[in-house]
Amino acid sequence: MKIERCVALVTGANRGLGAAFARGLLAAGAAKVYAAARDPAAVTLKGVVPVRLDVTRPDDVAALARELGDVTLLVNNAGIGEFGPLLAEGALDSLQRQFETNAAGPLRLVQAFAPVLARNGGGAVVNMLSVLSWLALPGRSGGYSASKAAGWALSNALRQELKAQGTALLAVHAGFIDTDMARGAPGPKLDPDDVVRQALAALEAGQAELLADAATRKVHAGLAGDPPVYIGTGA
Ligand SMILES: NC(=O)c1ccc[n+]([C@@H]2O[C@H](COP(=O)([O-])OP(=O)(O)OC[C@H]3O[C@@H](n4cnc5c(N)ncnc54)[C@H](OP(=O)(O)O)[C@@H]3O)[C@@H](O)[C@H]2O)c1
């Protein structure tokens, strides 16, 4: 995948990591960046093409795929994080919202845009996942972690299916990134622009997976630990 002259669609591009993806893609020479947002007026970055998209709305997604026939790179970045215990009231509703946005949303986008990517020579998909795909912060991230674990499983299955049409899929796992989503989280956070630089380099190198920081690599290594990291008390 060459970033230069690619035509990218970034979901949730109005703020946070999505805005950093849009900036980074332009800086790396993308021919066009469609910056998708629930409110396109919230996209302030110059040089991108704002488009309206709520990833939980199947009709919106299908209409956008019919409209944007030149896309060669889909960045599934949009996501929500609702943090609290699974045993609390409302946890099931919260889980469903997070599944709909973080797991079903990216799948819906890939289903709609796979034919577009195929027609344009294959291209690539980036799915933005998390270190919390592999463990839960006790009493805090059960629902979010479940949605990102589902996103991970879907990414692994989709990568195999997309291979037949020459489309690559990069899954990006990261610890806390300095955006609104991680505002309440303690400790140092990753610079969104650095995560994007790493993701674009991984795409160009043809990697299937990017573990963007030391904490994420440690948790990944701990999956084979004794006990495995996800049995423990959390990150
Ligand atoms: N921040 C972290 O520590 C961290 C770590 C690892 C992975 N991630 C993942 O990285 C991605 C970006 O997160 P972020 O940190 O940039 O979060 P953020 O600052 O909260 O931004 C989330 C973005 O997703 C959009 N969005 C939410 N629901 C949407 C929907 N239904 N349809 C379309 N857009 C929607 C938001 O749009 P609105 O402005 O309309 O709400 C916003 O643009 C997410 O997938 C997140 O899970 C984040």
Short mmCIF file of C-alpha atoms and ligand atoms in Angstrom, two decimals:
data_model
loop_
_atom_site.label_atom_id
_atom_site.label_comp_id
_atom_site.label_asym_id
_atom_site.label_seq_id
_atom_site.Cartn_x
_atom_site.Cartn_y
_atom_site.Cartn_z
CA MET A 1 0.00 0.00 0.00
CA LYS A 2 1.42 3.38 -1.04
CA ILE A 3 0.08 6.31 0.94
CA GLU A 4 1.20 8.80 -1.68
CA ARG A 5 -1.67 9.47 -4.10
CA CYS A 6 -4.07 7.18 -2.19
CA VAL A 7 -7.68 8.26 -1.65
CA ALA A 8 -8.56 7.78 2.00
CA LEU A 9 -11.78 7.72 3.98
CA VAL A 10 -11.30 8.32 7.72
CA THR A 11 -14.24 7.78 10.08
CA GLY A 12 -14.57 9.98 13.15
CA ALA A 13 -12.20 12.47 11.52
CA ASN A 14 -13.47 15.61 13.26
CA ARG A 15 -11.36 15.22 16.41
CA GLY A 16 -8.88 13.06 18.30
CA LEU A 17 -7.02 10.32 16.48
CA GLY A 18 -9.27 10.57 13.41
CA ALA A 19 -8.25 14.21 12.88
CA ALA A 20 -4.61 13.12 13.30
CA PHE A 21 -5.13 10.41 10.65
CA ALA A 22 -6.56 13.00 8.25
CA ARG A 23 -3.63 15.37 8.91
CA GLY A 24 -1.05 12.61 8.62
CA LEU A 25 -2.48 11.26 5.37
CA LEU A 26 -2.45 14.71 3.78
CA ALA A 27 1.14 15.26 4.95
CA ALA A 28 2.16 11.88 3.50
CA GLY A 29 0.85 12.86 0.05
CA ALA A 30 -2.64 11.34 -0.11
CA ALA A 31 -4.43 12.57 -3.24
CA LYS A 32 -7.69 13.02 -1.33
CA VAL A 33 -8.88 12.55 2.23
CA TYR A 34 -12.59 12.18 2.93
CA ALA A 35 -13.01 13.27 6.56
CA ALA A 36 -16.18 11.55 7.78
CA ALA A 37 -18.02 12.86 10.82
CA ARG A 38 -21.48 12.70 12.33
CA ASP A 39 -21.44 16.48 11.93
CA PRO A 40 -19.30 17.40 8.90
CA ALA A 41 -19.34 21.06 10.01
CA ALA A 42 -17.13 19.94 12.92
CA VAL A 43 -14.32 19.09 10.47
CA THR A 44 -12.04 22.13 10.53
CA LEU A 45 -8.91 20.76 8.87
CA LYS A 46 -8.10 22.47 5.57
CA GLY A 47 -7.53 20.33 2.50
CA VAL A 48 -9.87 17.44 3.35
CA VAL A 49 -13.34 16.70 1.96
CA PRO A 50 -15.84 16.58 4.87
CA VAL A 51 -18.59 13.95 4.52
CA ARG A 52 -21.46 13.03 6.83
CA LEU A 53 -21.32 9.58 8.39
CA ASP A 54 -22.71 7.88 11.46
CA VAL A 55 -21.15 4.40 11.42
CA THR A 56 -24.17 2.90 13.20
CA ARG A 57 -26.53 3.83 10.32
CA PRO A 58 -26.53 1.17 7.58
CA ASP A 59 -28.28 3.41 5.02
CA ASP A 60 -25.72 6.22 5.50
CA VAL A 61 -22.85 3.76 5.07
CA ALA A 62 -24.33 2.23 1.91
CA ALA A 63 -25.05 5.65 0.41
CA LEU A 64 -21.51 6.84 1.11
CA ALA A 65 -20.02 3.75 -0.55
CA ARG A 66 -22.10 4.50 -3.68
CA GLU A 67 -20.95 8.15 -3.60
CA LEU A 68 -17.22 7.70 -2.92
CA GLY A 69 -16.18 5.39 -5.74
CA ASP A 70 -12.50 6.39 -5.67
CA VAL A 71 -11.55 5.25 -2.13
CA THR A 72 -8.39 3.10 -1.89
CA LEU A 73 -7.85 3.27 1.90
CA LEU A 74 -10.52 2.92 4.59
CA VAL A 75 -9.54 3.98 8.11
CA ASN A 76 -12.04 2.63 10.64
CA ASN A 77 -11.22 5.01 13.46
CA ALA A 78 -14.60 6.12 14.90
CA GLY A 79 -15.24 4.66 18.33
CA ILE A 80 -16.81 5.24 21.72
CA GLY A 81 -15.63 4.34 25.20
CA GLU A 82 -18.15 3.98 28.00
CA PHE A 83 -16.33 3.00 31.17
CA GLY A 84 -17.87 1.37 34.24
CA PRO A 85 -18.56 -2.01 35.88
CA LEU A 86 -20.42 -4.75 33.98
CA LEU A 87 -22.45 -5.45 37.13
CA ALA A 88 -23.90 -1.93 37.16
CA GLU A 89 -27.37 -1.04 35.93
CA GLY A 90 -27.34 -0.04 32.26
CA ALA A 91 -24.24 -2.08 31.42
CA LEU A 92 -26.06 -4.12 28.76
CA ASP A 93 -27.36 -1.03 26.97
CA SER A 94 -23.85 0.41 27.10
CA LEU A 95 -22.39 -2.85 25.77
CA GLN A 96 -24.81 -2.78 22.85
CA ARG A 97 -23.92 0.82 21.99
CA GLN A 98 -20.21 0.00 22.07
CA PHE A 99 -20.66 -3.16 19.97
CA GLU A 100 -22.73 -1.23 17.44
CA THR A 101 -20.06 1.49 17.06
CA ASN A 102 -16.79 -0.33 17.74
CA ALA A 103 -17.45 -3.78 16.22
CA ALA A 104 -20.49 -3.68 13.90
CA GLY A 105 -19.58 -0.20 12.60
CA PRO A 106 -16.17 -1.14 11.14
CA LEU A 107 -17.62 -4.39 9.71
CA ARG A 108 -20.45 -2.43 8.08
CA LEU A 109 -17.88 -0.06 6.52
CA VAL A 110 -15.72 -2.92 5.26
CA GLN A 111 -18.73 -4.71 3.75
CA ALA A 112 -19.84 -1.54 1.95
CA PHE A 113 -16.39 -0.45 0.75
CA ALA A 114 -14.85 -3.84 -0.13
CA PRO A 115 -16.24 -3.70 -3.70
CA VAL A 116 -14.97 -0.11 -4.07
CA LEU A 117 -11.50 -1.09 -2.87
CA ALA A 118 -11.51 -4.14 -5.17
CA ARG A 119 -12.45 -2.01 -8.21
CA ASN A 120 -9.61 0.37 -7.36
CA GLY A 121 -6.95 -2.33 -7.25
CA GLY A 122 -7.23 -3.72 -3.72
CA GLY A 123 -6.08 -0.99 -1.37
CA ALA A 124 -6.21 -1.38 2.39
CA VAL A 125 -8.26 -1.13 5.56
CA VAL A 126 -7.03 0.12 8.94
CA ASN A 127 -9.01 -0.98 12.00
CA MET A 128 -8.29 1.03 15.14
CA LEU A 129 -8.27 -1.35 18.09
CA SER A 130 -6.74 -1.15 21.56
CA VAL A 131 -4.55 -2.82 24.15
CA LEU A 132 -7.93 -3.29 25.86
CA SER A 133 -8.85 -5.81 23.14
CA TRP A 134 -6.85 -8.24 25.28
CA LEU A 135 -7.65 -7.35 28.88
CA ALA A 136 -10.08 -5.35 30.97
CA LEU A 137 -9.29 -2.60 33.45
CA PRO A 138 -11.02 -4.01 36.57
CA GLY A 139 -14.48 -2.57 37.02
CA ARG A 140 -13.94 -0.08 34.21
CA SER A 141 -13.53 -1.36 30.69
CA GLY A 142 -15.51 -4.63 30.52
CA GLY A 143 -17.92 -3.43 27.82
CA TYR A 144 -15.32 -1.46 25.85
CA SER A 145 -12.85 -4.35 26.03
CA ALA A 146 -15.52 -6.78 24.80
CA SER A 147 -16.30 -4.53 21.84
CA LYS A 148 -12.60 -4.17 20.96
CA ALA A 149 -12.02 -7.93 21.40
CA ALA A 150 -14.87 -8.45 18.91
CA GLY A 151 -13.23 -5.86 16.65
CA TRP A 152 -9.98 -7.81 16.86
CA ALA A 153 -11.67 -11.12 15.99
CA LEU A 154 -13.55 -9.49 13.12
CA SER A 155 -10.32 -7.92 11.85
CA ASN A 156 -8.56 -11.29 11.81
CA ALA A 157 -11.43 -12.93 9.93
CA LEU A 158 -11.87 -10.04 7.49
CA ARG A 159 -8.13 -9.97 6.72
CA GLN A 160 -8.42 -13.53 5.43
CA GLU A 161 -11.53 -12.77 3.35
CA LEU A 162 -10.14 -9.54 1.91
CA LYS A 163 -6.91 -11.21 0.84
CA ALA A 164 -8.74 -12.82 -2.11
CA GLN A 165 -9.41 -9.39 -3.61
CA GLY A 166 -5.94 -8.01 -2.85
CA THR A 167 -7.03 -5.78 0.04
CA ALA A 168 -4.71 -5.59 3.05
CA LEU A 169 -5.99 -5.10 6.61
CA LEU A 170 -3.91 -3.51 9.34
CA ALA A 171 -5.11 -3.80 12.94
CA VAL A 172 -3.68 -1.11 15.22
CA HIS A 173 -3.51 -1.76 18.96
CA ALA A 174 -2.49 1.05 21.29
CA GLY A 175 -2.51 2.07 24.94
CA PHE A 176 -3.83 5.43 26.10
CA ILE A 177 -3.68 8.10 23.40
CA ASP A 178 -3.91 11.79 24.24
CA THR A 179 -7.48 12.50 23.05
CA ASP A 180 -10.87 13.26 24.61
CA MET A 181 -11.51 9.52 25.09
CA ALA A 182 -8.54 9.11 27.43
CA ARG A 183 -8.96 12.45 29.21
CA GLY A 184 -9.65 10.85 32.61
CA ALA A 185 -6.93 8.21 32.32
CA PRO A 186 -3.81 8.54 34.51
CA GLY A 187 -0.20 8.45 33.35
CA PRO A 188 1.59 9.28 30.13
CA LYS A 189 -0.33 9.06 26.86
CA LEU A 190 0.68 8.51 23.28
CA ASP A 191 0.82 11.43 20.87
CA PRO A 192 -1.94 10.84 18.25
CA ASP A 193 0.38 12.07 15.46
CA ASP A 194 2.97 9.47 16.50
CA VAL A 195 0.37 6.66 16.40
CA VAL A 196 -0.61 7.80 12.89
CA ARG A 197 3.04 7.95 11.73
CA GLN A 198 3.52 4.38 12.96
CA ALA A 199 0.27 3.20 11.36
CA LEU A 200 1.10 4.70 7.96
CA ALA A 201 4.61 3.18 8.07
CA ALA A 202 3.10 -0.22 9.02
CA LEU A 203 0.64 0.04 6.12
CA GLU A 204 3.43 0.78 3.66
CA ALA A 205 5.46 -2.12 5.09
CA GLY A 206 2.49 -4.48 4.57
CA GLN A 207 2.15 -5.36 8.27
CA ALA A 208 -1.01 -7.12 9.43
CA GLU A 209 -0.81 -5.74 12.96
CA LEU A 210 0.78 -2.80 14.77
CA LEU A 211 1.43 -2.75 18.51
CA ALA A 212 2.03 0.96 18.93
CA ASP A 213 3.71 1.20 22.35
CA ALA A 214 5.67 -0.73 24.97
CA ALA A 215 2.65 -1.31 27.25
CA THR A 216 0.70 -2.84 24.37
CA ARG A 217 3.63 -5.07 23.40
CA LYS A 218 3.98 -6.19 27.04
CA VAL A 219 0.29 -7.07 27.32
CA HIS A 220 0.45 -8.93 23.99
CA ALA A 221 3.45 -10.93 25.20
CA GLY A 222 1.55 -11.61 28.43
CA LEU A 223 -1.22 -13.44 26.57
CA ALA A 224 1.02 -16.48 26.72
CA GLY A 225 2.05 -15.86 30.32
CA ASP A 226 1.37 -18.07 33.32
CA PRO A 227 -1.11 -16.83 34.38
CA PRO A 228 -2.05 -15.04 31.14
CA VAL A 229 -2.29 -11.27 31.47
CA TYR A 230 -6.09 -11.19 31.08
CA ILE A 231 -6.55 -13.36 34.22
CA GLY A 232 -4.62 -10.89 36.34
CA THR A 233 -5.79 -7.73 38.02
CA GLY A 234 -5.47 -5.59 34.87
CA ALA A 235 -2.97 -3.26 33.24
N1 LIG B 1 -7.77 7.50 23.18
C1 LIG B 1 -7.28 6.31 23.52
O1 LIG B 1 -6.66 6.14 24.58
C2 LIG B 1 -7.44 5.14 22.58
C3 LIG B 1 -6.58 4.04 22.76
C4 LIG B 1 -6.68 2.95 21.89
C5 LIG B 1 -7.62 2.97 20.88
N2 LIG B 1 -8.45 4.05 20.74
C6 LIG B 1 -9.42 4.01 19.63
O2 LIG B 1 -9.05 5.00 18.70
C7 LIG B 1 -10.20 5.45 18.00
C8 LIG B 1 -10.28 6.97 18.06
O3 LIG B 1 -10.50 7.33 19.42
P1 LIG B 1 -10.15 8.77 20.01
O4 LIG B 1 -9.24 8.56 21.13
O5 LIG B 1 -9.81 9.73 18.94
O6 LIG B 1 -11.61 9.10 20.63
P2 LIG B 1 -12.41 10.46 20.71
O7 LIG B 1 -11.47 11.59 20.92
O8 LIG B 1 -13.48 10.23 21.70
O9 LIG B 1 -13.04 10.59 19.23
C9 LIG B 1 -13.95 9.62 18.80
C10 LIG B 1 -14.35 9.94 17.36
O10 LIG B 1 -15.26 8.92 16.93
C11 LIG B 1 -16.44 9.57 16.45
N3 LIG B 1 -17.63 8.74 16.60
C12 LIG B 1 -18.13 8.17 17.72
N4 LIG B 1 -19.25 7.49 17.43
C13 LIG B 1 -19.46 7.63 16.09
C14 LIG B 1 -20.45 7.18 15.19
N5 LIG B 1 -21.50 6.44 15.61
N6 LIG B 1 -20.35 7.50 13.88
C15 LIG B 1 -19.30 8.25 13.44
N7 LIG B 1 -18.35 8.74 14.24
C16 LIG B 1 -18.43 8.43 15.55
C17 LIG B 1 -16.54 10.84 17.28
O11 LIG B 1 -17.44 11.74 16.66
P3 LIG B 1 -18.27 12.85 17.52
O12 LIG B 1 -17.38 14.05 17.63
O13 LIG B 1 -19.49 13.08 16.68
O14 LIG B 1 -18.59 12.25 18.86
C18 LIG B 1 -15.09 11.28 17.24
O15 LIG B 1 -14.79 11.86 16.01
C19 LIG B 1 -11.39 4.72 18.65
O16 LIG B 1 -11.74 3.59 17.89
C20 LIG B 1 -10.85 4.32 20.01
O17 LIG B 1 -11.54 3.22 20.55
C21 LIG B 1 -8.36 5.13 21.54
#
